[in-house]
Amino acid sequence: MIKLHVHNEFSRLRAVVLGTAKTNGPAPTLEDTYDPKSAMHLKAGTYPEVPDMVKEIASVKAVFDKYDVTVYRPTDILDYNQIFSRDIGFVIEDKFFKANILPDREQEFTAIEHVWSQVPKENRIIFPEEAHVEGGDVMPHGDYIFVGTYRGDDYADYITARTNQEAIEFLQKTFPKKKVKSFNLRKSNTVAEDNALHLDCCFQPIGKGKCIIHENGFLEKEEYEWLVNHFGKENCFQIDKKEMYHMNSNIFSISEDVIISEKNFTRLNTWLRAQGFTVEEVPYFEISKQEGLLRCSTLPLIRD
């Protein structure tokens, strides 16, 4: 049995599910893409190649090995994208939630059945059918659960809107003692620079009371300001539109003071080191072309 334990985004990591690109198969057709960034790279002929993505994920696995983290991998499904393990599930406290994701991606969860089945049955949680949710939108933060959503009446028109009101209500019901705080995110099916696919595409708490944030990812200024006030302005690293597009907020914490980050995030990595963080730099540019980065490809199971 796996004894799940996750209360925030940055306590010392002990066990994680890391995605795989090994059997990713050929690039999708334009009709089969789920986000504007993938579509853009397909049109430009710059969609990532499997060997490059395999190499990038291996560099993350090497960092986990260095810090003695137990790493679970999905079983291989031929010609299937299994990189973004955060989308398909997430852990809060001792509960493993099966995300309610795009129907086309249902198979991805079967590939981590060997992990799911090691969790006590009463701690395996399945959302009701009408509740849409993906792990990139959900962040446990002590007494809070931060959740990205889209509240527009045109929710159904956006393939980039992944978490709805019903999911937020279900989380609140599951954790009556926590404050579930939702944030209305900016969505675009066609312009990657204007699309906050998940909450972790425009915000992430890290250790030492700090966070990374992009104002324009939030549709409501007061919700963005609530976060800035909560963390304190001096503790917020503000990223611009281009940095959001390159996924600067989608790094991954191994502990309060160790962070895995993309090696090209020069401004962010310099700031992190100035704040006393150890930054483990990895190449992850090719994978980022699919509008996902380090947090998207990891599903933490146990943090101290």
Tab-separated table of C-alpha atoms in Angstrom:
chain	number	residue	atom	x	y	z
A	1	MET	CA	0.000	0.000	0.000
A	2	ILE	CA	1.092	3.589	-0.708
A	3	LYS	CA	0.613	5.930	2.234
A	4	LEU	CA	-0.344	9.146	0.463
A	5	HIS	CA	0.530	12.483	2.042
A	6	VAL	CA	0.377	15.834	0.229
A	7	HIS	CA	-0.534	19.122	1.945
A	8	ASN	CA	1.174	21.651	-0.326
A	9	GLU	CA	3.284	22.136	-3.432
A	10	PHE	CA	6.746	22.251	-1.876
A	11	SER	CA	7.283	20.008	1.187
A	12	ARG	CA	10.054	17.419	0.750
A	13	LEU	CA	9.048	15.041	-2.039
A	14	ARG	CA	9.301	11.292	-1.329
A	15	ALA	CA	7.253	9.645	-4.116
A	16	VAL	CA	5.963	10.847	-7.482
A	17	VAL	CA	4.470	9.626	-10.773
A	18	LEU	CA	6.586	10.945	-13.652
A	19	GLY	CA	5.111	10.905	-17.168
A	20	THR	CA	6.702	9.080	-20.086
A	21	ALA	CA	7.269	9.963	-23.753
A	22	LYS	CA	8.672	6.577	-24.791
A	23	THR	CA	5.691	5.407	-26.847
A	24	ASN	CA	4.332	8.837	-27.763
A	25	GLY	CA	4.018	7.920	-31.417
A	26	PRO	CA	3.716	10.331	-34.351
A	27	ALA	CA	2.632	13.965	-34.032
A	28	PRO	CA	-1.155	14.376	-33.812
A	29	THR	CA	-3.257	15.860	-36.603
A	30	LEU	CA	-4.329	19.465	-36.180
A	31	GLU	CA	-7.893	18.335	-35.366
A	32	ASP	CA	-6.568	16.161	-32.539
A	33	THR	CA	-4.698	18.889	-30.647
A	34	TYR	CA	-6.102	20.060	-27.299
A	35	ASP	CA	-4.424	23.452	-26.980
A	36	PRO	CA	-3.337	26.388	-29.180
A	37	LYS	CA	0.410	25.983	-28.545
A	38	SER	CA	0.536	22.411	-29.861
A	39	ALA	CA	-1.492	23.520	-32.887
A	40	MET	CA	0.903	26.408	-33.529
A	41	HIS	CA	3.971	24.119	-33.497
A	42	LEU	CA	2.253	21.596	-35.750
A	43	LYS	CA	1.529	24.308	-38.311
A	44	ALA	CA	5.108	25.619	-38.056
A	45	GLY	CA	6.634	22.130	-38.467
A	46	THR	CA	8.345	22.443	-35.064
A	47	TYR	CA	6.295	19.884	-33.104
A	48	PRO	CA	8.597	17.996	-30.690
A	49	GLU	CA	10.231	14.699	-31.699
A	50	VAL	CA	9.930	11.639	-29.439
A	51	PRO	CA	13.709	11.061	-28.865
A	52	ASP	CA	14.100	14.680	-27.683
A	53	MET	CA	11.177	14.399	-25.270
A	54	VAL	CA	12.444	11.065	-23.918
A	55	LYS	CA	15.803	12.705	-23.220
A	56	GLU	CA	14.165	15.669	-21.459
A	57	ILE	CA	12.078	13.469	-19.154
A	58	ALA	CA	15.168	11.345	-18.395
A	59	SER	CA	16.915	14.492	-17.144
A	60	VAL	CA	14.088	15.008	-14.610
A	61	LYS	CA	14.261	11.354	-13.546
A	62	ALA	CA	17.999	11.839	-12.904
A	63	VAL	CA	17.247	14.752	-10.543
A	64	PHE	CA	14.675	12.662	-8.662
A	65	ASP	CA	17.242	9.867	-8.321
A	66	LYS	CA	19.787	12.361	-6.984
A	67	TYR	CA	17.338	13.393	-4.236
A	68	ASP	CA	16.306	9.820	-3.463
A	69	VAL	CA	12.681	10.206	-4.594
A	70	THR	CA	10.678	7.041	-5.391
A	71	VAL	CA	9.512	7.369	-9.011
A	72	TYR	CA	6.536	5.513	-10.489
A	73	ARG	CA	6.036	5.466	-14.256
A	74	PRO	CA	2.906	4.878	-16.356
A	75	THR	CA	2.775	1.593	-18.244
A	76	ASP	CA	3.387	2.153	-21.961
A	77	ILE	CA	0.451	2.589	-24.331
A	78	LEU	CA	1.527	2.496	-27.968
A	79	ASP	CA	1.203	5.779	-29.905
A	80	TYR	CA	-0.318	7.648	-26.969
A	81	ASN	CA	0.732	10.864	-25.220
A	82	GLN	CA	1.444	10.001	-21.560
A	83	ILE	CA	3.695	12.903	-20.623
A	84	PHE	CA	1.333	14.984	-18.513
A	85	SER	CA	0.573	12.812	-15.508
A	86	ARG	CA	-0.687	15.804	-13.458
A	87	ASP	CA	-3.726	16.140	-15.726
A	88	ILE	CA	-5.044	12.690	-14.941
A	89	GLY	CA	-4.948	12.703	-11.149
A	90	PHE	CA	-3.844	14.495	-7.998
A	91	VAL	CA	-3.388	13.880	-4.291
A	92	ILE	CA	-4.670	16.031	-1.433
A	93	GLU	CA	-3.850	14.815	2.098
A	94	ASP	CA	-4.293	11.005	1.883
A	95	LYS	CA	-6.812	11.007	-0.983
A	96	PHE	CA	-6.053	10.172	-4.604
A	97	PHE	CA	-8.442	11.901	-7.006
A	98	LYS	CA	-8.994	10.523	-10.467
A	99	ALA	CA	-9.335	13.650	-12.587
A	100	ASN	CA	-12.325	13.956	-14.876
A	101	ILE	CA	-10.495	14.818	-18.077
A	102	LEU	CA	-11.184	15.136	-21.789
A	103	PRO	CA	-12.821	11.848	-22.890
A	104	ASP	CA	-10.134	11.279	-25.559
A	105	ARG	CA	-7.532	10.969	-22.794
A	106	GLU	CA	-9.360	8.429	-20.620
A	107	GLN	CA	-6.822	5.703	-21.425
A	108	GLU	CA	-4.024	7.656	-19.754
A	109	PHE	CA	-5.410	6.822	-16.335
A	110	THR	CA	-5.442	3.065	-16.990
A	111	ALA	CA	-1.641	3.338	-17.361
A	112	ILE	CA	-1.274	4.278	-13.657
A	113	GLU	CA	-3.677	1.606	-12.394
A	114	HIS	CA	-0.713	-0.076	-10.657
A	115	VAL	CA	-0.358	3.059	-8.487
A	116	TRP	CA	-4.092	3.709	-7.961
A	117	SER	CA	-4.670	0.099	-6.855
A	118	GLN	CA	-2.085	0.467	-4.054
A	119	VAL	CA	-4.164	3.203	-2.409
A	120	PRO	CA	-6.791	2.072	0.154
A	121	LYS	CA	-10.168	1.915	-1.584
A	122	GLU	CA	-11.786	4.524	0.671
A	123	ASN	CA	-9.082	7.015	-0.337
A	124	ARG	CA	-9.613	6.615	-4.089
A	125	ILE	CA	-11.943	9.410	-5.115
A	126	ILE	CA	-13.819	9.653	-8.421
A	127	PHE	CA	-15.540	12.910	-9.340
A	128	PRO	CA	-19.226	12.876	-10.354
A	129	GLU	CA	-19.705	12.814	-14.112
A	130	GLU	CA	-20.769	16.458	-14.408
A	131	ALA	CA	-17.653	17.694	-12.556
A	132	HIS	CA	-14.765	18.435	-14.946
A	133	VAL	CA	-11.313	18.765	-13.410
A	134	GLU	CA	-7.621	18.376	-14.239
A	135	GLY	CA	-4.727	18.307	-11.777
A	136	GLY	CA	-3.011	21.357	-13.276
A	137	ASP	CA	-5.850	23.455	-11.873
A	138	VAL	CA	-5.689	22.096	-8.303
A	139	MET	CA	-3.152	23.177	-5.661
A	140	PRO	CA	-3.328	22.160	-2.000
A	141	HIS	CA	-1.876	24.945	0.134
A	142	GLY	CA	-2.223	24.190	3.841
A	143	ASP	CA	-5.720	25.307	4.916
A	144	TYR	CA	-6.524	26.264	1.329
A	145	ILE	CA	-7.112	24.469	-1.927
A	146	PHE	CA	-6.465	26.835	-4.839
A	147	VAL	CA	-8.410	25.897	-7.987
A	148	GLY	CA	-8.242	27.378	-11.495
A	149	THR	CA	-11.537	27.466	-13.386
A	150	TYR	CA	-13.483	29.282	-16.081
A	151	ARG	CA	-16.850	30.739	-15.074
A	152	GLY	CA	-18.026	32.056	-18.436
A	153	ASP	CA	-21.407	30.953	-19.849
A	154	ASP	CA	-19.456	29.854	-22.937
A	155	TYR	CA	-17.443	27.279	-20.916
A	156	ALA	CA	-18.449	24.489	-23.325
A	157	ASP	CA	-16.966	26.403	-26.274
A	158	TYR	CA	-13.459	26.246	-24.827
A	159	ILE	CA	-11.447	23.037	-25.172
A	160	THR	CA	-8.972	24.914	-22.962
A	161	ALA	CA	-11.479	25.207	-20.063
A	162	ARG	CA	-10.778	22.094	-18.004
A	163	THR	CA	-12.229	22.624	-14.496
A	164	ASN	CA	-15.794	23.673	-13.760
A	165	GLN	CA	-17.890	24.892	-10.830
A	166	GLU	CA	-19.206	21.403	-10.044
A	167	ALA	CA	-15.658	20.185	-9.415
A	168	ILE	CA	-15.011	23.091	-7.044
A	169	GLU	CA	-18.177	22.265	-5.090
A	170	PHE	CA	-17.205	18.581	-4.916
A	171	LEU	CA	-13.766	19.461	-3.516
A	172	GLN	CA	-15.358	21.732	-0.909
A	173	LYS	CA	-17.706	18.921	0.118
A	174	THR	CA	-14.780	16.490	0.371
A	175	PHE	CA	-12.735	18.887	2.515
A	176	PRO	CA	-15.279	20.840	4.585
A	177	LYS	CA	-12.550	22.208	6.881
A	178	LYS	CA	-10.489	23.694	4.060
A	179	LYS	CA	-11.148	26.896	2.130
A	180	VAL	CA	-11.511	26.088	-1.558
A	181	LYS	CA	-10.556	29.292	-3.375
A	182	SER	CA	-11.219	29.439	-7.103
A	183	PHE	CA	-9.682	31.718	-9.748
A	184	ASN	CA	-11.281	32.628	-13.058
A	185	LEU	CA	-8.633	32.105	-15.763
A	186	ARG	CA	-8.184	33.647	-19.209
A	187	LYS	CA	-8.887	31.116	-21.990
A	188	SER	CA	-8.222	31.032	-25.717
A	189	ASN	CA	-8.608	28.124	-28.119
A	190	THR	CA	-6.452	29.813	-30.736
A	191	VAL	CA	-3.873	32.200	-29.196
A	192	ALA	CA	-1.371	30.468	-26.890
A	193	GLU	CA	-0.148	33.780	-25.396
A	194	ASP	CA	-3.701	34.521	-24.208
A	195	ASN	CA	-4.411	31.104	-22.750
A	196	ALA	CA	-3.907	30.038	-19.137
A	197	LEU	CA	-4.638	26.363	-19.743
A	198	HIS	CA	-4.437	25.551	-16.029
A	199	LEU	CA	-3.806	27.512	-12.840
A	200	ASP	CA	-0.171	26.304	-12.860
A	201	CYS	CA	0.285	28.046	-16.222
A	202	CYS	CA	0.017	31.459	-14.527
A	203	PHE	CA	0.699	30.816	-10.826
A	204	GLN	CA	2.550	28.485	-8.478
A	205	PRO	CA	3.411	28.634	-4.781
A	206	ILE	CA	6.989	27.634	-3.943
A	207	GLY	CA	8.892	27.320	-0.653
A	208	LYS	CA	9.947	30.150	1.699
A	209	GLY	CA	6.501	31.789	1.379
A	210	LYS	CA	7.135	32.808	-2.256
A	211	CYS	CA	5.157	32.346	-5.466
A	212	ILE	CA	5.439	32.848	-9.233
A	213	ILE	CA	2.517	34.702	-10.836
A	214	HIS	CA	1.314	36.284	-14.093
A	215	GLU	CA	-1.369	38.963	-13.714
A	216	ASN	CA	-2.912	38.613	-17.159
A	217	GLY	CA	-3.636	34.910	-16.659
A	218	PHE	CA	-6.452	35.964	-14.298
A	219	LEU	CA	-9.706	37.361	-15.657
A	220	GLU	CA	-10.587	39.113	-12.405
A	221	LYS	CA	-8.093	41.616	-11.040
A	222	GLU	CA	-9.326	41.219	-7.456
A	223	GLU	CA	-8.604	37.464	-7.522
A	224	TYR	CA	-5.056	38.118	-8.730
A	225	GLU	CA	-4.698	40.806	-6.040
A	226	TRP	CA	-5.975	38.419	-3.376
A	227	LEU	CA	-3.047	36.106	-4.150
A	228	VAL	CA	-0.507	38.951	-4.176
A	229	ASN	CA	-1.795	40.119	-0.775
A	230	HIS	CA	-1.849	36.569	0.559
A	231	PHE	CA	1.826	35.981	-0.285
A	232	GLY	CA	2.984	39.599	0.069
A	233	LYS	CA	4.049	41.648	-2.946
A	234	GLU	CA	7.751	41.246	-2.125
A	235	ASN	CA	7.367	37.444	-2.227
A	236	CYS	CA	5.763	37.310	-5.689
A	237	PHE	CA	7.926	36.831	-8.771
A	238	GLN	CA	5.954	38.541	-11.547
A	239	ILE	CA	6.338	36.938	-14.974
A	240	ASP	CA	5.403	38.696	-18.210
A	241	LYS	CA	3.276	37.424	-21.101
A	242	LYS	CA	6.213	35.849	-22.933
A	243	GLU	CA	7.443	34.104	-19.781
A	244	MET	CA	3.948	32.753	-19.156
A	245	TYR	CA	3.842	31.491	-22.741
A	246	HIS	CA	7.150	29.688	-22.105
A	247	MET	CA	5.631	28.246	-18.881
A	248	ASN	CA	7.890	29.929	-16.298
A	249	SER	CA	5.341	29.290	-13.539
A	250	ASN	CA	5.274	25.568	-14.320
A	251	ILE	CA	8.442	24.550	-12.498
A	252	PHE	CA	8.455	21.848	-9.781
A	253	SER	CA	9.499	21.893	-6.116
A	254	ILE	CA	11.346	18.933	-4.613
A	255	SER	CA	11.445	20.674	-1.246
A	256	GLU	CA	11.148	24.064	0.478
A	257	ASP	CA	14.466	25.065	-1.042
A	258	VAL	CA	15.111	22.815	-4.064
A	259	ILE	CA	13.388	23.509	-7.394
A	260	ILE	CA	13.607	21.832	-10.804
A	261	SER	CA	13.445	24.502	-13.522
A	262	GLU	CA	13.948	24.782	-17.272
A	263	LYS	CA	17.513	25.810	-18.095
A	264	ASN	CA	16.391	28.667	-20.362
A	265	PHE	CA	14.442	30.451	-17.606
A	266	THR	CA	17.392	32.759	-16.937
A	267	ARG	CA	15.573	35.600	-15.173
A	268	LEU	CA	13.531	33.260	-12.970
A	269	ASN	CA	16.453	30.969	-12.086
A	270	THR	CA	18.636	33.953	-11.178
A	271	TRP	CA	15.900	35.279	-8.875
A	272	LEU	CA	15.348	31.844	-7.286
A	273	ARG	CA	19.039	31.505	-6.461
A	274	ALA	CA	19.079	35.041	-5.033
A	275	GLN	CA	16.240	33.944	-2.721
A	276	GLY	CA	18.347	31.025	-1.472
A	277	PHE	CA	16.850	28.201	-3.560
A	278	THR	CA	18.927	25.433	-5.088
A	279	VAL	CA	17.913	25.309	-8.763
A	280	GLU	CA	18.299	22.030	-10.632
A	281	GLU	CA	18.226	23.092	-14.292
A	282	VAL	CA	16.969	20.646	-16.926
A	283	PRO	CA	16.260	20.938	-20.675
A	284	TYR	CA	12.465	20.892	-21.166
A	285	PHE	CA	11.903	23.205	-24.114
A	286	GLU	CA	10.643	20.551	-26.528
A	287	ILE	CA	8.005	19.240	-24.117
A	288	SER	CA	6.878	22.812	-23.393
A	289	LYS	CA	5.702	23.069	-27.020
A	290	GLN	CA	2.654	21.049	-25.938
A	291	GLU	CA	1.657	23.724	-23.396
A	292	GLY	CA	2.919	21.794	-20.387
A	293	LEU	CA	6.129	21.762	-18.377
A	294	LEU	CA	7.567	20.292	-15.166
A	295	ARG	CA	4.575	20.505	-12.838
A	296	CYS	CA	2.348	19.090	-15.605
A	297	SER	CA	4.445	15.950	-15.987
A	298	THR	CA	4.639	15.091	-12.273
A	299	LEU	CA	2.011	13.759	-9.885
A	300	PRO	CA	3.290	13.900	-6.270
A	301	LEU	CA	2.110	11.061	-4.021
A	302	ILE	CA	4.083	11.616	-0.824
A	303	ARG	CA	5.561	14.809	0.590
A	304	ASP	CA	6.843	15.059	4.178
